[in-house]
XYZ file of C-alpha atoms in Angstrom:
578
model
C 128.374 99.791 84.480
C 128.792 96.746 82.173
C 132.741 95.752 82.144
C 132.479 93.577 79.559
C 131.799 96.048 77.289
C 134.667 98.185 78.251
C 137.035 94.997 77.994
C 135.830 93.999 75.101
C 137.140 97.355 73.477
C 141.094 96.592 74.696
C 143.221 96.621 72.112
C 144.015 93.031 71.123
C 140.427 91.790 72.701
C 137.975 90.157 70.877
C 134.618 92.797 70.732
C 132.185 89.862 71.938
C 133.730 87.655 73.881
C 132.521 85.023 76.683
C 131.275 86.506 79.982
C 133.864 84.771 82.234
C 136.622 85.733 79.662
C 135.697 89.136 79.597
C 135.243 89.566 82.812
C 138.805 87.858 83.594
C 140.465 90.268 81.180
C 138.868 93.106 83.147
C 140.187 92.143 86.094
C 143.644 91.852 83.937
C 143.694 95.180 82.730
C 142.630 96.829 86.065
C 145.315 95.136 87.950
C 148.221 97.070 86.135
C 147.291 100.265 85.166
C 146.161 102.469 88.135
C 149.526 102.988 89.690
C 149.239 100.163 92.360
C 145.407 100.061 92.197
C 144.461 96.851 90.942
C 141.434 95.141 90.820
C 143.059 92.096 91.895
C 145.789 89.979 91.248
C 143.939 86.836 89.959
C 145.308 85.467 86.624
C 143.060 84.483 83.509
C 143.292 82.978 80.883
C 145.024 85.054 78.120
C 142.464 86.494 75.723
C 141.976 85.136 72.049
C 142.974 86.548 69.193
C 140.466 89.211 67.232
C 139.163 87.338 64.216
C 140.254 89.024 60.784
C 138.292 91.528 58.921
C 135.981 93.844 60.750
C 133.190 92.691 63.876
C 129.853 93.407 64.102
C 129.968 96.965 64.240
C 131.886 96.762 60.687
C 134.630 98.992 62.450
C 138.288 97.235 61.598
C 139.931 96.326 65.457
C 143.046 98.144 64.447
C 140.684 101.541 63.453
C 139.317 100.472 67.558
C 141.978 100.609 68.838
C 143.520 103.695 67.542
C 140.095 105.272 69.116
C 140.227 103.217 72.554
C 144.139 104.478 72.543
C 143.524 108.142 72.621
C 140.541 107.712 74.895
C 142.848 105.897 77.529
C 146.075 108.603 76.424
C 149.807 107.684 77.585
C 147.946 105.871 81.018
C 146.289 103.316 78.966
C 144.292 100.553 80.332
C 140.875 99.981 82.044
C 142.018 101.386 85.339
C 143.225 104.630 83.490
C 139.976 105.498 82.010
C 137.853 104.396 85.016
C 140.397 106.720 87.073
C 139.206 109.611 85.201
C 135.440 109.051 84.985
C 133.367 112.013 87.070
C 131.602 108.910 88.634
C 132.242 107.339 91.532
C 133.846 103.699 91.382
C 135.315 101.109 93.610
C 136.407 97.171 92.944
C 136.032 94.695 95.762
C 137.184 90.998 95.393
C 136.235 88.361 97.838
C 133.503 87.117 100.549
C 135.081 90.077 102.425
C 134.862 92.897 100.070
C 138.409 93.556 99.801
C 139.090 96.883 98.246
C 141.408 96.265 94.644
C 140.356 99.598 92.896
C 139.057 103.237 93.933
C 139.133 106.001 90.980
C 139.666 109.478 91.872
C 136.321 111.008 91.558
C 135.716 108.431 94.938
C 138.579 109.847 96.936
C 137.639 113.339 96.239
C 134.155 112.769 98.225
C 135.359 110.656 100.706
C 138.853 111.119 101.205
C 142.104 108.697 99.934
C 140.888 105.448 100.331
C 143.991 102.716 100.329
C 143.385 98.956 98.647
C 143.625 95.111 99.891
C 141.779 96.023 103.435
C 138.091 94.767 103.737
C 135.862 97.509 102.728
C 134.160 98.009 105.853
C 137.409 99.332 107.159
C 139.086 100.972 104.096
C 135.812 102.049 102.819
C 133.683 102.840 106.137
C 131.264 105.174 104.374
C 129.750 101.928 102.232
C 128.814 100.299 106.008
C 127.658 104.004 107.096
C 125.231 103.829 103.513
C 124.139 100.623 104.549
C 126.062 99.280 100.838
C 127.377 95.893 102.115
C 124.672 93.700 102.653
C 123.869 94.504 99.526
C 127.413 93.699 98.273
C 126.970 90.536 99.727
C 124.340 89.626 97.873
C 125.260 90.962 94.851
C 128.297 88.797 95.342
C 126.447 85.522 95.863
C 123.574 86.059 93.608
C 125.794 87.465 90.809
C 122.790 89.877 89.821
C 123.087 93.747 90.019
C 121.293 95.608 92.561
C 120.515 99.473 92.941
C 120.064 102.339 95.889
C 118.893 105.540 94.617
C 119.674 108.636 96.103
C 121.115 108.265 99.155
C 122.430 111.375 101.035
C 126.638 111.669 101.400
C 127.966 113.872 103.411
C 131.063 114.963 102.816
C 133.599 118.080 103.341
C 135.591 120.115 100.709
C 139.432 122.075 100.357
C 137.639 124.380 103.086
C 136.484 122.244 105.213
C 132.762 123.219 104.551
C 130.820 120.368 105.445
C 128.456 119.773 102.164
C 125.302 117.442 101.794
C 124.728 115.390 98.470
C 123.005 112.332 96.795
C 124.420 109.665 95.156
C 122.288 106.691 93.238
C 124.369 103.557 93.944
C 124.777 100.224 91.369
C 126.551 97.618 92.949
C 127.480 94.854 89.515
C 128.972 91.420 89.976
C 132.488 91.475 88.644
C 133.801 87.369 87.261
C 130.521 86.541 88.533
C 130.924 82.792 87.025
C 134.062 82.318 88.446
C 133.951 79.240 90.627
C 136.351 80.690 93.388
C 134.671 83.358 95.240
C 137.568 85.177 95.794
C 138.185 85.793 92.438
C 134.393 87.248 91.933
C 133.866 91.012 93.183
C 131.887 94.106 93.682
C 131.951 97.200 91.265
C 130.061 100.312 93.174
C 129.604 102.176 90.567
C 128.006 105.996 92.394
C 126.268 108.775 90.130
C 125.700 112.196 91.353
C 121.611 113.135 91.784
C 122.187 115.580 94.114
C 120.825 118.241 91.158
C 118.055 115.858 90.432
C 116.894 115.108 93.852
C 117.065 119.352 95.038
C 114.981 119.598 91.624
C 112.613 117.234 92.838
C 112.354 118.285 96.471
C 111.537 122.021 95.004
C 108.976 120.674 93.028
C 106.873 118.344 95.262
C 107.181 121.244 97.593
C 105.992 123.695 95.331
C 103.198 120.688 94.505
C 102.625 121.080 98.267
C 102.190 124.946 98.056
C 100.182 124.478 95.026
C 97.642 122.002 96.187
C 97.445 123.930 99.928
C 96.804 127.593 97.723
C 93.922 125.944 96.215
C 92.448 123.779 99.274
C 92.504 127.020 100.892
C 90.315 128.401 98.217
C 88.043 125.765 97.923
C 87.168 126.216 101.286
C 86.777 130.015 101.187
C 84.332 129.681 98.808
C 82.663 127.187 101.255
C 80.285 128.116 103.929
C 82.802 129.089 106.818
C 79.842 127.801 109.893
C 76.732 126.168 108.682
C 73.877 128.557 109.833
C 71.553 126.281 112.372
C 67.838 126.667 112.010
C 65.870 126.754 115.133
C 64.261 123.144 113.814
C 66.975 121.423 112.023
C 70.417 120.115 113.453
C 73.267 120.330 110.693
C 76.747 119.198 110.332
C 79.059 118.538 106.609
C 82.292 117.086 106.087
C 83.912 118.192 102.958
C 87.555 115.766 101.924
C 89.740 117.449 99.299
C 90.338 114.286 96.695
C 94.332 113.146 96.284
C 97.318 115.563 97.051
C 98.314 117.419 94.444
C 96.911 120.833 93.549
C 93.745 119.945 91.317
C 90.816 120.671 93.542
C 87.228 119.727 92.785
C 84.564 121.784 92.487
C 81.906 120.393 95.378
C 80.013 122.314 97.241
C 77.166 122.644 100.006
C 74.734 125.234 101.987
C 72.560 126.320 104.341
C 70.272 128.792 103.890
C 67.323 130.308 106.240
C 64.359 131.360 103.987
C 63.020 132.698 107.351
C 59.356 131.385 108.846
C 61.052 128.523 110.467
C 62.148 127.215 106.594
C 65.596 126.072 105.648
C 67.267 125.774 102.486
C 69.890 122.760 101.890
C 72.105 123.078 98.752
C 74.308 120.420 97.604
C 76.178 120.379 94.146
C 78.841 119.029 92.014
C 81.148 121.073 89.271
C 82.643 118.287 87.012
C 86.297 118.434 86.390
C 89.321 119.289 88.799
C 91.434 122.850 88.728
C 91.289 126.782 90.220
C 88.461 126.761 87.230
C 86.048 124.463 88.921
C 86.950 125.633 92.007
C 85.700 129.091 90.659
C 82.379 128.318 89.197
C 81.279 126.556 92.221
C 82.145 129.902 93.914
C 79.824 131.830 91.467
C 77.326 129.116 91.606
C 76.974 129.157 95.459
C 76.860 133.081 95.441
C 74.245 132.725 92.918
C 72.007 130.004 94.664
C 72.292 132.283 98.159
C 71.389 135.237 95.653
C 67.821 132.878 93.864
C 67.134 131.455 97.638
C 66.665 135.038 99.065
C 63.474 135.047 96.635
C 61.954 132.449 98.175
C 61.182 130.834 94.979
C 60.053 126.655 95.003
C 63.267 124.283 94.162
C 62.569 123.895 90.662
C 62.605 128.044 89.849
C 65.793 127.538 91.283
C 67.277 124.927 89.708
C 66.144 127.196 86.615
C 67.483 130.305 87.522
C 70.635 128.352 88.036
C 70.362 126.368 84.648
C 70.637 129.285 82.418
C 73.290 131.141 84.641
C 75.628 128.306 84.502
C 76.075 128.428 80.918
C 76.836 131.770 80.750
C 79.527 131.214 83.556
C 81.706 128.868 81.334
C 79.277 126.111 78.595
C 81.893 123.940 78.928
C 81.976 123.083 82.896
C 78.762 120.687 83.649
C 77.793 120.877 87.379
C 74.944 118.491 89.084
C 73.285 120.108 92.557
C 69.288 119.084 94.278
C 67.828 122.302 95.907
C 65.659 121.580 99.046
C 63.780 123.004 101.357
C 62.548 122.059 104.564
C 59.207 123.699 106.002
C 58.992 122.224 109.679
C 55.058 123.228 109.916
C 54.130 121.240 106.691
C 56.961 118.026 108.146
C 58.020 117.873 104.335
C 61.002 118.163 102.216
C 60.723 120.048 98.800
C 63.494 119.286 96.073
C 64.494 119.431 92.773
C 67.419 117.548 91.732
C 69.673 118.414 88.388
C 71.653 115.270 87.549
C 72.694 114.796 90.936
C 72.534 111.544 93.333
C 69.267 110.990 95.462
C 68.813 112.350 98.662
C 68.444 109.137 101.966
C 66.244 110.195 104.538
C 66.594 107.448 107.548
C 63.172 107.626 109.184
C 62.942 107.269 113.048
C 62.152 103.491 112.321
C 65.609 103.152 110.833
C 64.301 102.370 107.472
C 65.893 104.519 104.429
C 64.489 105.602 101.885
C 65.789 107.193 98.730
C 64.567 110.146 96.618
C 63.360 109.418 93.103
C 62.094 111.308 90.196
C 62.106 114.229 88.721
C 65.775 114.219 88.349
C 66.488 116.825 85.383
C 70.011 117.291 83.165
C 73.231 118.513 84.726
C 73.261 122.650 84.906
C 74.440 124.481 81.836
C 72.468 122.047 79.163
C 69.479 124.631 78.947
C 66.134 123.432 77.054
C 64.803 121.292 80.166
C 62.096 122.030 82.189
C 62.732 121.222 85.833
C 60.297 119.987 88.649
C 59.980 119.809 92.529
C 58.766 116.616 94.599
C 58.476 116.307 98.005
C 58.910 113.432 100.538
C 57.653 113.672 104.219
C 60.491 114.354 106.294
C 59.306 115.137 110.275
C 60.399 114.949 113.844
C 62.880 111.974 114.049
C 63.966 111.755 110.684
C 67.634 111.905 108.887
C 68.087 113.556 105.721
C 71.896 112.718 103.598
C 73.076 115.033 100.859
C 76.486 113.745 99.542
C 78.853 114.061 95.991
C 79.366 110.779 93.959
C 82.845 111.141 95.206
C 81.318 109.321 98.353
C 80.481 106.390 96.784
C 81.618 106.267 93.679
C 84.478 103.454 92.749
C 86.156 102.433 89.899
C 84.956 99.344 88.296
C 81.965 99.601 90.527
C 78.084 100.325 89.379
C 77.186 104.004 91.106
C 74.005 101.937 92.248
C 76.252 99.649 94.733
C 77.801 102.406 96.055
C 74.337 103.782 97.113
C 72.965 100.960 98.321
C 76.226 100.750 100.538
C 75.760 103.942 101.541
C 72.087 103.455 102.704
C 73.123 100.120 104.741
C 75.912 102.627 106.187
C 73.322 105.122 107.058
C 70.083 103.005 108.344
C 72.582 101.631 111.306
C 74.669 105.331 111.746
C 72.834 106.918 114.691
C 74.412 109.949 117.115
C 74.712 113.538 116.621
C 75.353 115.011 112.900
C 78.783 115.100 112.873
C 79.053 111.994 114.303
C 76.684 110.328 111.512
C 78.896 112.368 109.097
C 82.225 110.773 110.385
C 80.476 107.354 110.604
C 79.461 107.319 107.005
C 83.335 108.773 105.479
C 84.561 105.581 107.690
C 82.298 103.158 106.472
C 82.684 104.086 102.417
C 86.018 103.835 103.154
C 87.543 107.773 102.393
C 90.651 108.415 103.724
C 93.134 111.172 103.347
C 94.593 109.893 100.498
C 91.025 109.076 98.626
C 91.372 109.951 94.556
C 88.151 112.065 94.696
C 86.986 115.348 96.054
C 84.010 114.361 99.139
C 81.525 116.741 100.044
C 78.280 115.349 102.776
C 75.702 117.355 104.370
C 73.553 115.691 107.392
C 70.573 117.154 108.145
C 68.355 115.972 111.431
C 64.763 117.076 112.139
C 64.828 116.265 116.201
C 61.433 114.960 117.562
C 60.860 116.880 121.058
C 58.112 114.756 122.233
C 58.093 114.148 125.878
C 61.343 116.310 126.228
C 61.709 119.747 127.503
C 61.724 121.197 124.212
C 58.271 120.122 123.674
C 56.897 122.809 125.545
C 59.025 125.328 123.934
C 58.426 124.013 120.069
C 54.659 124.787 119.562
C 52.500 125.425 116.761
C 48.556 126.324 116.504
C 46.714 127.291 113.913
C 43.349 128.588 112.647
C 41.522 128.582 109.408
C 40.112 131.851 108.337
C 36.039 132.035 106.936
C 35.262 135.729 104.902
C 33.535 138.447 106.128
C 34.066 141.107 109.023
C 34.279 138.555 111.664
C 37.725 137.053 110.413
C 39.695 139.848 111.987
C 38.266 139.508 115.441
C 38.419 136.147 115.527
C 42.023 136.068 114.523
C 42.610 138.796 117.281
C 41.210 136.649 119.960
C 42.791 133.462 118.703
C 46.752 134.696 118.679
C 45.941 136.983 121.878
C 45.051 133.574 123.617
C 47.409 131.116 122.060
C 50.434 134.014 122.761
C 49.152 134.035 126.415
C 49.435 129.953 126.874
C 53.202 130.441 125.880
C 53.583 133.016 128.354
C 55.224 135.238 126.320
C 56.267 138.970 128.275
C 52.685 141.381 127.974
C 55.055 143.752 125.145
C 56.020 140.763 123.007
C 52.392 139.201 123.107
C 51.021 142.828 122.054
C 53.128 143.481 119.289
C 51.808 139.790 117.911
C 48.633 140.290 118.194
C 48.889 143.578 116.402
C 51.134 141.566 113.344
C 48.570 139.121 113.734
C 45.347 141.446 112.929
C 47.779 143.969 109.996
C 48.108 140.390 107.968
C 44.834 138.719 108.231
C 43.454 142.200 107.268
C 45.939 142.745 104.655
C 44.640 138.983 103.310
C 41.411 139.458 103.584
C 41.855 142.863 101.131
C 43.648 142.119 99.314
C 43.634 137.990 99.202
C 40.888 135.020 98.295
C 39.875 131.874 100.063
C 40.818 129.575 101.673
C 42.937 132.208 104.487
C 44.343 130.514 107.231
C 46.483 132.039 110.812
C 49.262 130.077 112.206
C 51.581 130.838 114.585
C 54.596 128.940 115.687
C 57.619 129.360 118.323
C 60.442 128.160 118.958
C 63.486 128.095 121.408
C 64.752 131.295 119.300
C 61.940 133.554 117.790
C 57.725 133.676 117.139
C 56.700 132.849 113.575
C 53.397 134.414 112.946
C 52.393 133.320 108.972
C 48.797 134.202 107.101
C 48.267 132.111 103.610
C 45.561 132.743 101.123
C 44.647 131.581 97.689
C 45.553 134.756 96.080
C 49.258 134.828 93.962
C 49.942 138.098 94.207
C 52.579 138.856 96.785
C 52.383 142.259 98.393
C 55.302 144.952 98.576
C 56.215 147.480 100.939
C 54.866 151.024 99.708
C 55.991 154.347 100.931
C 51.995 155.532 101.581
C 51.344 159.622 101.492
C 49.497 161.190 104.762
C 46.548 161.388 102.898
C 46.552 157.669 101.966
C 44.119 155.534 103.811
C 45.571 152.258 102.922
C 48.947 150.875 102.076
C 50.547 150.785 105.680
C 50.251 147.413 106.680
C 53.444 146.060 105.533
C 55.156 148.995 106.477
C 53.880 148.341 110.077
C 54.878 144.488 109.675
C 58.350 145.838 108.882
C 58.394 148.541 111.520
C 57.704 146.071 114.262
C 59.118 142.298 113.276
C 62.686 141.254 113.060
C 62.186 140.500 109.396
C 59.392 139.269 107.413
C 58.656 137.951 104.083
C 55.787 136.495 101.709
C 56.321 133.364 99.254
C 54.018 131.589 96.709
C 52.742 127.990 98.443
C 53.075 124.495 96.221
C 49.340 124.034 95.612
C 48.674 127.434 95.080
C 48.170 131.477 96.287
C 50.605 132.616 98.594
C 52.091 133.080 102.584
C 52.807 136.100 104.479
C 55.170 135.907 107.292
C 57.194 137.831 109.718
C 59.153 137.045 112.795
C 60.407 138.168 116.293
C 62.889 137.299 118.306
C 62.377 136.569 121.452
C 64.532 137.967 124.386
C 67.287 136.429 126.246
């Protein structure tokens, strides 16, 4: 509160007066008016006379004040009207703060408060606010200083103990006066306590807000990555900032079955419930395409045309890979999203290039997989740009941090996963949503696992002696594993219904392989034909048709899928016991 301007609006004052002489005539007019209440009793000199004619506001003084006297009413003075202001004001005077002025509004939060005593004992609840080192600054420097909202506590007429907030503006009074113990202290308190319960109800409703839709962003999430028999898998995902504007990131894992694995990682642009939904439908669609087995670029198409039908205006990026642990490669096909780093057992990294298509939803584009070799030993990082994207920073440095973060990040998954959020530097309170996927191929040579990882394999030549030779090969290769005499039978017999169902209805080149692992027997026949087959109900009189039926009847699940370079594969699996 400025008390030059109220002084300057006395009657008989001049409107813009000289700071010391308005502040002297404040201290003037306190001193008499509030019934023993003065700001202090220090003379000044007596004010000058109002120049003629009207001031700067082109108001006449005598039409001022006229206005000023019914303001003030039969009390008049500065005291009179400060008495009766709903704020909260005291005057100090003096190195010591003593107390010269305290308006009603003060007294009816904390109690009658008497003048001439130091304020820290006639006004203990300034020491309690922690208000007088600041006063004593304020009176040195001669510069206001502010506290916002600190909490009062005070009690009412019944003695109910009542909790408020008060934003606190301590002003030099006289500030230029030589003598210090004519300068003072106005505390001049305003009542937030409205302000502050309206902004407590909103950050926690902010809180609510933000938690409601974190919670849905990681429903729609994969609630435990599924772990292949081959692969070892762990993701981090770091909701961006606090308040309730989710991204849309997401990731997977998906088995295709045959020892293959599916890994999904993708990007809806924008923040809200809205992205958060899309990537919902856009997971639940990929899971939905994956099932079919189809390369990465079919899927990348499939999803292409269904995203703009979900909403044209969202734009989501996502690469679509699959990893066959028989071939030791990694299909992909990327749609505006950031490469894929494999770290190869060397420690070297190396990045995924081309084909990289448009973002989802921009239709007219016609998508392509690569592949990259990606076997025992290796590393494989799928990440959002919120990972290494900065502001004022080329997307380019931020990979090539990343890779320099990843060729020395060694460990289990999760550990890799932790190491690399550390070392871009994402905390809890980083501006962007995170979402990374670490995938490791282990290599079980000369460990224990070696003997239980095996694969063998044998190319098929036309003509009636394919079956028997196929017979012979898995009932020997099933018998080095030492598989139990029912398990090994019921092999052999998948083994003989799919060469003879390739060599039917399939072309050359046919090839048998068989793989196991710590968890189930992959037994897979591949041809040059492209047309996969179909389980048919077959009528009693049928001769044919009852292979994949049998294939079904025995295996834990089976499948067939067209291969890169051509024609197709036939699979099915058991599981092995304990």
């Amino acid at each position: 509160m400025n008390l030059t301007r109220w002084s300057a609006r006395l009657p008989g004052t001049q409107r813009r007066g000289t700071v010391p002489a308005a502040r002297g005539r404040t201290a003037d007019a306190a001193a008499p008016a509030g019934g023993g209440k003065g700001v202090g009793t220090a003379s000044a000199d007596p004010p000058p006379q109002a120049p003629a004619g009207r001031d700067r506001t082109g108001i006449p003084p005598q039409a001022q004040d006229q206005a000023l006297s019914a303001v003030v009413g039969e009390g008049g003075g500065l005291a009179g009207v400060l008495s009766r202001l709903p704020a909260l004001i005291a005057v100090t005077h003096g190195p010591a703060h003593r107390v010269g002025f305290v308006n009603d509004a003060y007294a009816e939060v904390f109690g009658p408060r008497g003048t001439g005593a130091p304020a820290r004992e006639a006004l203990p609840e300034l020491d309690e606010l922690g208000l007088l080192p600041l006063m004593d600054q304020v009176h040195r420097s001669g510069r206001p200083r502010t506290v916002k909202a600190r909490k009062v506590t005070r009690a009412d007429a019944t003695a109910v103990t009542r909790q408020g907030y008060f934003t606190f503006t301590c002003t030099p009074v006289q500030a230029d006066d030589p003598d210090p113990e004519r300068r003072g202290v106005l505390v001049f308190a305003a009542d937030v306590t409205d302000q502050v319960q309206a902004a407590e109800r909103l950050r926690e409703s902010e809180r609510r807000l933000h938690e409601t839709a974190v919670t849905l962003q990681r429903s729609l999430l994969p609630q435990q990555l599924e772990q292949p028999d081959d692969l070892r898998l762990a993701a981090t995902y770091q909701p961006g900032g606090t308040d309730a504007a989710v991204g849309g990131d997401w990731y997977d894992v998906i088995t295709l079955g045959a020892g293959r694995t599916a890994l999904v990682i993708g990007d809806v642009m924008g923040r809200g419930v809205r992205a958060a939904a899309v990537m919902g439908q856009l997971r639940t669609a990929v899971r939905a395409y994956a099932r079919l087995d189809l390369p990465p670029h079919e899927v990348i198409q499939l999803l292409d045309g269904l995203a703009s039908e979900i909403d044209a205006t969202q734009i989501a990026t996502c690469v679509y890979a699959v990893h066959d642990p028989a071939e030791g490669r990694l299909s992909y096909a990327s749609a505006g999203h950031l490469p894929i780093l494999i770290r190869d057992p060397d420690g070297s990294v190396l990045r995924t290039e081309e084909p990289t298509g448009p973002p989802l939803g921009t239709g007219g584009w016609t998508h392509a997989s690569a592949t990259v070799p990606f076997g025992p030993g290796c590393t494989a990082v799928l990440y959002t740009d919120g990972l290494i994207e900065r502001r004022g920073e080329d997307i380019e440095e931020g990979v090539s941090t990343l890779m320099r973060a990843l060729a020395g990040a060694t460990g289990a998954p999760q550990v890799v996963c932790d190491r690399l959020m550390r070392a871009l530097g994402v905390t809890a309170q980083h501006d962007d949503d995170v979402a990374v996927l670490v995938v490791q191929y282990p290599d079980h040579t000369g460990h224990p696992d070696g003997e239980v990882f095996r694969n063998a394999s044998l190319e098929l030549l036309g003509g009636i002696e394919a079956a028997p030779r196929a017979r012979a090969f898995a009932t020997g290769v099933l018998a080095s594993w030492r598989f139990p005499v029912e398990l090994r039978d019921l092999g052999v017999l998948a083994a003989s219904e799919l060469v003879a169902n390739s060599l039917k209805h399939g072309t050359p080149p046919m090839r048998l392989r068989l793989r196991r692992t710590d968890r189930r027997l992959v037994i897979e026949v591949m041809d040059g034909d492209e047309h996969l087959p179909r389980r048919r109900r077959a009528e009693p009189a049928d001769e044919e048709g009852r292979g994949i039926s049998i294939i079904a009847t025995i295996a834990s699940s089976w499948g067939s899928r067209l291969t890169p370079g051509g024609g197709k594969a036939v699979w099915c699996e058991f599981t092995l016991p304990g």
